[in-house]
mmCIF file of C-alpha atoms and ligand atoms in Angstrom:
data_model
loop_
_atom_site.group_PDB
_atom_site.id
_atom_site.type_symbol
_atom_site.label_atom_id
_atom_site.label_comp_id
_atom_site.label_asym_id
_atom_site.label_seq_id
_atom_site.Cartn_x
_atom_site.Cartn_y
_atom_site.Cartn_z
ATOM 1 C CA UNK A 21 0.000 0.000 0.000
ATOM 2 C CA UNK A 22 1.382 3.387 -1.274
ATOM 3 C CA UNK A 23 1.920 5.597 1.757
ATOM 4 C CA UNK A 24 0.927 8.845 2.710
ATOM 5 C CA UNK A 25 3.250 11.461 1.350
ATOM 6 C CA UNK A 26 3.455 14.791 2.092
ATOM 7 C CA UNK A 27 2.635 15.819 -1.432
ATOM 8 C CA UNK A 28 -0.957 14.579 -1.267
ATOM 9 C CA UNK A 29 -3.461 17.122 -1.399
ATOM 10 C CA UNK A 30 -6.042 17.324 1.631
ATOM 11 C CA UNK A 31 -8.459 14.982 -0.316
ATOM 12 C CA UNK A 32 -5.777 12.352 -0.901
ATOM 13 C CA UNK A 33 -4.772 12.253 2.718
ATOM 14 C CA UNK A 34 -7.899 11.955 3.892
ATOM 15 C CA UNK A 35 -8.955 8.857 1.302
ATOM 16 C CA UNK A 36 -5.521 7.663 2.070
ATOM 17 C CA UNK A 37 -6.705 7.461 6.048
ATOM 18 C CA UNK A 38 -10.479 5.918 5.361
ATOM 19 C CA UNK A 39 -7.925 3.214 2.909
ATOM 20 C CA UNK A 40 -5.901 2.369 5.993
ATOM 21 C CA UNK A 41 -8.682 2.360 8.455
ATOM 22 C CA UNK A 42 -10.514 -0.062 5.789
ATOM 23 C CA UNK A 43 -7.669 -2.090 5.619
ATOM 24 C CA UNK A 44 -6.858 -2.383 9.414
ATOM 25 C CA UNK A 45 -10.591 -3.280 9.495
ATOM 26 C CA UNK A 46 -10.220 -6.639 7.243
ATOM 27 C CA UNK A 47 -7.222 -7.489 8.410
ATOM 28 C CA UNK A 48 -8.526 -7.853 12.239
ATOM 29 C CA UNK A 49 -11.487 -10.705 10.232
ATOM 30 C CA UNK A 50 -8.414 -12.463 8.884
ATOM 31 C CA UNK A 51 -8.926 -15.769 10.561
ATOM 32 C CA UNK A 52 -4.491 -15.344 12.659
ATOM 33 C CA UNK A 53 -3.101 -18.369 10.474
ATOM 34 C CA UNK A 54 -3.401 -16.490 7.286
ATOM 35 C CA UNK A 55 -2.803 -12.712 9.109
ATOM 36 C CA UNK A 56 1.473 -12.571 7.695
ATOM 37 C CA UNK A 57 2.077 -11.276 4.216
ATOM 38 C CA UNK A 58 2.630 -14.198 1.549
ATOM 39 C CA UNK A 59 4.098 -13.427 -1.968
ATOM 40 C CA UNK A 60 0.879 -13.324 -4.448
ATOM 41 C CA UNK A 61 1.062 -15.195 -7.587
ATOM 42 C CA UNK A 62 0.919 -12.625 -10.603
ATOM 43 C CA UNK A 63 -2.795 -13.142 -11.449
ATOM 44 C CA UNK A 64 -3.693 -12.866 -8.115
ATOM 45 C CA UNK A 65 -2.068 -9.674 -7.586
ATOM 46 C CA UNK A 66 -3.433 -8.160 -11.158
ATOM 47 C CA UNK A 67 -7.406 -9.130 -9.831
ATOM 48 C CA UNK A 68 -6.610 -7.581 -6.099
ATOM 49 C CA UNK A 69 -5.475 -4.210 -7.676
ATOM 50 C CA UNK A 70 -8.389 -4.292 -10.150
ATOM 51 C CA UNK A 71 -5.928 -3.162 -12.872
ATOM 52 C CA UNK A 72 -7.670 -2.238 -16.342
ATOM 53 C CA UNK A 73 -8.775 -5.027 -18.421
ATOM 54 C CA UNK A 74 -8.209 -7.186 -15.256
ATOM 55 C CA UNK A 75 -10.946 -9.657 -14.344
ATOM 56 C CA UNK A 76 -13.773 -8.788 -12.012
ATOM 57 C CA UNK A 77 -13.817 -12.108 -10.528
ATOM 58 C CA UNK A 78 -11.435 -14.454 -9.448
ATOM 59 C CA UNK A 79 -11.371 -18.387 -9.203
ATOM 60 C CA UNK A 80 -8.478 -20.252 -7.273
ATOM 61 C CA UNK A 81 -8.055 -24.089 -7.454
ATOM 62 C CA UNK A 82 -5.575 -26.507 -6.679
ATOM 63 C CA UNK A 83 -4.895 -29.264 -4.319
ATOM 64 C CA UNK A 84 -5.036 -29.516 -0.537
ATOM 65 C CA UNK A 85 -2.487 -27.456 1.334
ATOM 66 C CA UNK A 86 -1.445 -25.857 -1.230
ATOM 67 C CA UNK A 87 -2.167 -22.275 -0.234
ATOM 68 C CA UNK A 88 -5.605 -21.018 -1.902
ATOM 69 C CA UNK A 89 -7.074 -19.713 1.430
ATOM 70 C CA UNK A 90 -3.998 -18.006 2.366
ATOM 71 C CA UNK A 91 -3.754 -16.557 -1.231
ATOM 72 C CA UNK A 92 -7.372 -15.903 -0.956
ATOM 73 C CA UNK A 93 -7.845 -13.494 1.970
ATOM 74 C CA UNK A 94 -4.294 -12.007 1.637
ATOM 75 C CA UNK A 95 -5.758 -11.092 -2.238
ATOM 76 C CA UNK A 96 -9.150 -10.092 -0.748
ATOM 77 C CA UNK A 97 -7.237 -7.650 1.620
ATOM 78 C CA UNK A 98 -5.177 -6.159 -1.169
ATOM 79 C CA UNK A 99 -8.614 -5.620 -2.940
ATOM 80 C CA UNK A 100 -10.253 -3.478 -0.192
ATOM 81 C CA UNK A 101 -7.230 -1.264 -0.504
ATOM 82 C CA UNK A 102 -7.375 -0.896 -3.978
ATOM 83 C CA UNK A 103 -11.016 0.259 -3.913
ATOM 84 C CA UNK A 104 -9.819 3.721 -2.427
ATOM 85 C CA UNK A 105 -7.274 4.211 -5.751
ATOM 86 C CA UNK A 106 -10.103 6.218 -7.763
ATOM 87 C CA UNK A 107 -12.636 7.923 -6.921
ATOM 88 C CA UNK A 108 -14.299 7.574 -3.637
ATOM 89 C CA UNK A 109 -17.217 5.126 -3.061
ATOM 90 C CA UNK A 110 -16.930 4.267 0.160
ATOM 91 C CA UNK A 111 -16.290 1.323 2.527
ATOM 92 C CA UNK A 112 -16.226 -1.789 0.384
ATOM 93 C CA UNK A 113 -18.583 -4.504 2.112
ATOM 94 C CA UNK A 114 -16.718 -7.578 2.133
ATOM 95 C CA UNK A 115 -19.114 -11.386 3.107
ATOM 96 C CA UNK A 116 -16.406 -13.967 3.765
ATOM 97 C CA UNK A 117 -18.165 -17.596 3.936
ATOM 98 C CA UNK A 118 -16.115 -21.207 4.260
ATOM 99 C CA UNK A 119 -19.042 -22.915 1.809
ATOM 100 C CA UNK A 120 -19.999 -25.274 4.271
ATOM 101 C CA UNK A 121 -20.970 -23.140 6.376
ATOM 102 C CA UNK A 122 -22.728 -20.542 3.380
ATOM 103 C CA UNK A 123 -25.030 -23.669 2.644
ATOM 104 C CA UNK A 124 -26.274 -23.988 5.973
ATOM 105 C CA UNK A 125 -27.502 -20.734 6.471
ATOM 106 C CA UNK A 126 -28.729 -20.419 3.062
ATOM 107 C CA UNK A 127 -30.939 -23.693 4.237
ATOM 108 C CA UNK A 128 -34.936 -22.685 4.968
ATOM 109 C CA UNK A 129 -35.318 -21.018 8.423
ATOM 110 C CA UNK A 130 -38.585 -22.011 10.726
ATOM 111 C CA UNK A 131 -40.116 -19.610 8.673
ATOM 112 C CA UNK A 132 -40.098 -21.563 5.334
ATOM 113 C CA UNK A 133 -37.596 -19.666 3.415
ATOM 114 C CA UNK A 134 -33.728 -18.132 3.633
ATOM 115 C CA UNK A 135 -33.619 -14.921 5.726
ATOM 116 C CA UNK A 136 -34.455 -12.136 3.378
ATOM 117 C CA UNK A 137 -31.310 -9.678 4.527
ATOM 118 C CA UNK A 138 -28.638 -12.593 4.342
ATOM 119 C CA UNK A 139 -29.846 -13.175 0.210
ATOM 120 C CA UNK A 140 -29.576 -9.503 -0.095
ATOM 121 C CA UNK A 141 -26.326 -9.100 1.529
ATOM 122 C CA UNK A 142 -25.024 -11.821 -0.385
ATOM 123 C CA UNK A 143 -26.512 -10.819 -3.623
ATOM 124 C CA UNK A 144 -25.589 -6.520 -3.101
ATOM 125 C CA UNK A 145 -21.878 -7.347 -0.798
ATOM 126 C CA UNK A 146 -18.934 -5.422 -2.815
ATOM 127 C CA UNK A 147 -17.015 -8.725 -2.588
ATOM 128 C CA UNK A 148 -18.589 -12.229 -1.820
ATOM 129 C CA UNK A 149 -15.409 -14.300 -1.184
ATOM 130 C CA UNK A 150 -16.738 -17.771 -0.256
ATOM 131 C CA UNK A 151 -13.684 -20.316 0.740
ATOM 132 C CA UNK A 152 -13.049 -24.160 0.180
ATOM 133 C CA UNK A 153 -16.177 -24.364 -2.608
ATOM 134 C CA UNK A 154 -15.757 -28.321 -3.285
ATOM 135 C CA UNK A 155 -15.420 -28.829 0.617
ATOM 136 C CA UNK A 156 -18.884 -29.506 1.533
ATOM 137 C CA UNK A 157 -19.320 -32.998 1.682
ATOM 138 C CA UNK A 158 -22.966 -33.731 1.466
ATOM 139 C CA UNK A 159 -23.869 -31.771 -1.602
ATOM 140 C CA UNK A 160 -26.581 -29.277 -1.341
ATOM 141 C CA UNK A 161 -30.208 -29.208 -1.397
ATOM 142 C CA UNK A 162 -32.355 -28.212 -4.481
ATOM 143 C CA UNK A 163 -32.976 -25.647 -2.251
ATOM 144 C CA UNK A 164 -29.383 -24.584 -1.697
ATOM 145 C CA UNK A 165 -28.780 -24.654 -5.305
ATOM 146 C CA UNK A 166 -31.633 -22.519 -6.142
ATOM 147 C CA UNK A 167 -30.406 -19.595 -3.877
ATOM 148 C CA UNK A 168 -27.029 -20.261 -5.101
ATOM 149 C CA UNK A 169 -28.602 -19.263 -8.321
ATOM 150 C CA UNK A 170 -30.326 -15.938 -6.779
ATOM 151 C CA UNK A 171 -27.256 -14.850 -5.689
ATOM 152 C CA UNK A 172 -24.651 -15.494 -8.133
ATOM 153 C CA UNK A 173 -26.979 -14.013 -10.797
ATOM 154 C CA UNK A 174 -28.195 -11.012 -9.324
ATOM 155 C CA UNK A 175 -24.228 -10.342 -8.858
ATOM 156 C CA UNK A 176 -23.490 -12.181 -12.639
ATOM 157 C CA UNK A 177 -25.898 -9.333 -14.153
ATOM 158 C CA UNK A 178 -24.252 -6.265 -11.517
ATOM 159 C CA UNK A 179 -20.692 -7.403 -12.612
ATOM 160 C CA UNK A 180 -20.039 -7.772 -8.470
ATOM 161 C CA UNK A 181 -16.460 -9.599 -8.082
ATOM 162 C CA UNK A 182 -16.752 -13.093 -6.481
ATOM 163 C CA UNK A 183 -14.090 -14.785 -5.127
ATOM 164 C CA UNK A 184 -13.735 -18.371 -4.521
ATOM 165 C CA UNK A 185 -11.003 -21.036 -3.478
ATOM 166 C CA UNK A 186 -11.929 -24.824 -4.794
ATOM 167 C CA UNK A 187 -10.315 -28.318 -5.122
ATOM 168 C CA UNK A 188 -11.716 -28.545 -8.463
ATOM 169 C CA UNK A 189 -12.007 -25.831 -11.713
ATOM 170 C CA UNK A 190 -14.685 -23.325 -12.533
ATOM 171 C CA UNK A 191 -16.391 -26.142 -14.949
ATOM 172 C CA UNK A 192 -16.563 -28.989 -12.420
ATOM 173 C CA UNK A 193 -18.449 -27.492 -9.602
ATOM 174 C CA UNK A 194 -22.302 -28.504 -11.227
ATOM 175 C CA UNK A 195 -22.609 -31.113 -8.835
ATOM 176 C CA UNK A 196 -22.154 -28.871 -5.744
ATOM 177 C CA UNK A 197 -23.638 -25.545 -7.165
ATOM 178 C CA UNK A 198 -25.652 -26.828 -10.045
ATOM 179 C CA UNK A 199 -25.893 -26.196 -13.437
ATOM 180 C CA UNK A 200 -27.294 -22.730 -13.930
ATOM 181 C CA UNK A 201 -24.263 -21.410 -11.344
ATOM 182 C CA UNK A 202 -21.698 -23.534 -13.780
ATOM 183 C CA UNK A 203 -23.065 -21.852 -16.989
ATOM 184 C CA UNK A 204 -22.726 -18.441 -15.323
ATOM 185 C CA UNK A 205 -19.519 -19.498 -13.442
ATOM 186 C CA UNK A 206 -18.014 -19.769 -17.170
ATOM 187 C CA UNK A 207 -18.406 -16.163 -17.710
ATOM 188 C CA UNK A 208 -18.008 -14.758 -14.475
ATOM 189 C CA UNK A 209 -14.650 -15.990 -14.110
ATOM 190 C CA UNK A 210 -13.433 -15.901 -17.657
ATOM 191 C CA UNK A 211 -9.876 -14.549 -18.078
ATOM 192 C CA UNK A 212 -9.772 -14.814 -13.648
ATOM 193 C CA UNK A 213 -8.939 -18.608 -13.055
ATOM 194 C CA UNK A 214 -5.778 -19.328 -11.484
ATOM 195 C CA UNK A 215 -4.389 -22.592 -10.727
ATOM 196 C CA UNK A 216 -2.173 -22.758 -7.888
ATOM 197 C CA UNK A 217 -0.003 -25.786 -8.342
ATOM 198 C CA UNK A 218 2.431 -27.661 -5.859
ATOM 199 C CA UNK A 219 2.750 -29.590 -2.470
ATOM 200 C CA UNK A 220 0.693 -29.546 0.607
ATOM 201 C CA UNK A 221 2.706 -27.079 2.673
ATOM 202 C CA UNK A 222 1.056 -28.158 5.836
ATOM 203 C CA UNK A 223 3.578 -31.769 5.278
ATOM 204 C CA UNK A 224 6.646 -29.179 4.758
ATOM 205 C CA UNK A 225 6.665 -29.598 1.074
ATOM 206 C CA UNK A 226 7.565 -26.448 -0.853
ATOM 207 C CA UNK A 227 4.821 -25.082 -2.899
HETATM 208 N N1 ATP B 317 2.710 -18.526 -0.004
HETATM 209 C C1 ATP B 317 2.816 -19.105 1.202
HETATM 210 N N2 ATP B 317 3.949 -19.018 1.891
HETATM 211 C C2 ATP B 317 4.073 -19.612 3.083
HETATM 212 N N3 ATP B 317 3.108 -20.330 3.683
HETATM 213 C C3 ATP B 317 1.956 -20.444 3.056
HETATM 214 C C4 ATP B 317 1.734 -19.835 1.779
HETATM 215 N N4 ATP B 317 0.490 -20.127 1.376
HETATM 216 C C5 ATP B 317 -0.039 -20.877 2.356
HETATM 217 N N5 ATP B 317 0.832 -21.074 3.363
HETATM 218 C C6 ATP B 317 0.590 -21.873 4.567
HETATM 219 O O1 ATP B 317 0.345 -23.215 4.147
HETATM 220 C C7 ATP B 317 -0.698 -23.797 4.911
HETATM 221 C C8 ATP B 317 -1.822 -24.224 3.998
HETATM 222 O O2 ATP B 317 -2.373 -23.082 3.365
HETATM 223 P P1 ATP B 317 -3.928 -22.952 3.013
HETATM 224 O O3 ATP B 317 -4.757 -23.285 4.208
HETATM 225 O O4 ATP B 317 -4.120 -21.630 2.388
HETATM 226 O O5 ATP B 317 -4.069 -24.098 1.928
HETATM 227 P P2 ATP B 317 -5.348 -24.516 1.069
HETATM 228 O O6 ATP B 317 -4.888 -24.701 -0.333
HETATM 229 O O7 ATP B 317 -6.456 -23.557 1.301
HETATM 230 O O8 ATP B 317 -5.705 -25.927 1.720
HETATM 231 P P3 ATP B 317 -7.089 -26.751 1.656
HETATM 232 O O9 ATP B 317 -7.195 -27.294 0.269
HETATM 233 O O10 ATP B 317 -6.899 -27.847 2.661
HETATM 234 O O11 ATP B 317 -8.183 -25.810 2.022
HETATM 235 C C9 ATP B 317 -1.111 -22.735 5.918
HETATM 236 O O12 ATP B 317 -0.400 -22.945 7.115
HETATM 237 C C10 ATP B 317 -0.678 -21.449 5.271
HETATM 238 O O13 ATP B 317 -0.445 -20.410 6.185
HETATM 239 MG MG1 MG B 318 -8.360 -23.800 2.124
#
């Protein structure tokens, strides 16, 4: 993050301070194992600082251990400080979900149906980063799958970034998400899929 210099005009320094306090923010919901800096791979980087022509969404895959959560919210952080680079919009909402437990509160509530401000959270968030997408071992409902599709198409036709870490690439999730989530998972993360390849660093290997 660029610092403050003393050539900034009044307007700068004080977007400069609401970038930091933003930043501080996220970093304090940075679950402590992934709180240290990590080196980004290139892709990554190029999403998080939403350079032009970069993608709006970004897909990480790869196999177990090999670093996709940590690359995930370290890229998610860099992301809420690039938000303050143009003009000023605000304080980006970020919703940070491990899947598993996204499908269980997207599961009907006594009341019959999905609480309405969670869907609209979810659909309107500045980022919806949802973690470990081929984790959840019983797949989910009809139900689930249906407000899956809510969601990622109210944000599909907004052009709101999604972020996601998976075991498995953007074209095999159908059985998890189903298919009308696939077919717009194609487009939303066209030109944004990186694979992260290597060891499981949790046995020591180096990734
Ligand atoms: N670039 C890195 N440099 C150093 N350590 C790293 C790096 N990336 C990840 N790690 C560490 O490696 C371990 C595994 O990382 P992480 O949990 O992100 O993997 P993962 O790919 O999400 O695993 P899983 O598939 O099981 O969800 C963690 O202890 C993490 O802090
Ligand atoms: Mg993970």
């Amino acid at each position: 993050m660029p610092p403050t210099s003393p050539d900034d005009s009044p307007m700068d320094s004080w977007r400069n301070e609401r970038r930091d306090q933003a930043v501080a923010a996220f970093q304090d919901r940075i679950p402590a194992l992934y709180s240290n800096e990590i080196n980004l791979h290139d892709d990554v980087n190029t999403w998080a600082d939403c350079e032009t022509g970069a993608p709006t969404s970004l897909f990480i895959w790869g196999p177990l251990g090999v670093g996709k959560t940590h690359t995930a919210w370290r890229a998610a952080r860099r992301w809420v400080a690039a938000q303050f680079a143009g003009e000023y919009r605000g304080t980006p909402v970020v919703q940070t979900w491990r899947s598993t437990a996204l499908f269980d509160a997207l599961r009907p509530d006594s009341e019959g149906g999905t609480p309405k401000k969670l869907m609209r959270d979810l659909q309107t968030a500045h980022l919806l980063y949802i973690d470990d997408l081929a984790a959840a071992r019983v797949s989910p409902s009809g139900w689930t799958q249906e407000r899956l599709y809510e969601i990622f198409d109210e944000r599909y036709v907004n052009r709101l970034p999604v972020l996601i870490t998976s075991d498995v690439k953007p074209n095999q999730i159908s059985h998890i998400v189903g298919e009308r989530v696939t077919s717009r998972a194609a487009e939303i993360f066209r030109g944004g899929v990186v694979h992260l390849a290597g060891s499981d660093r949790r046995q020591g290997g180096a990734a």
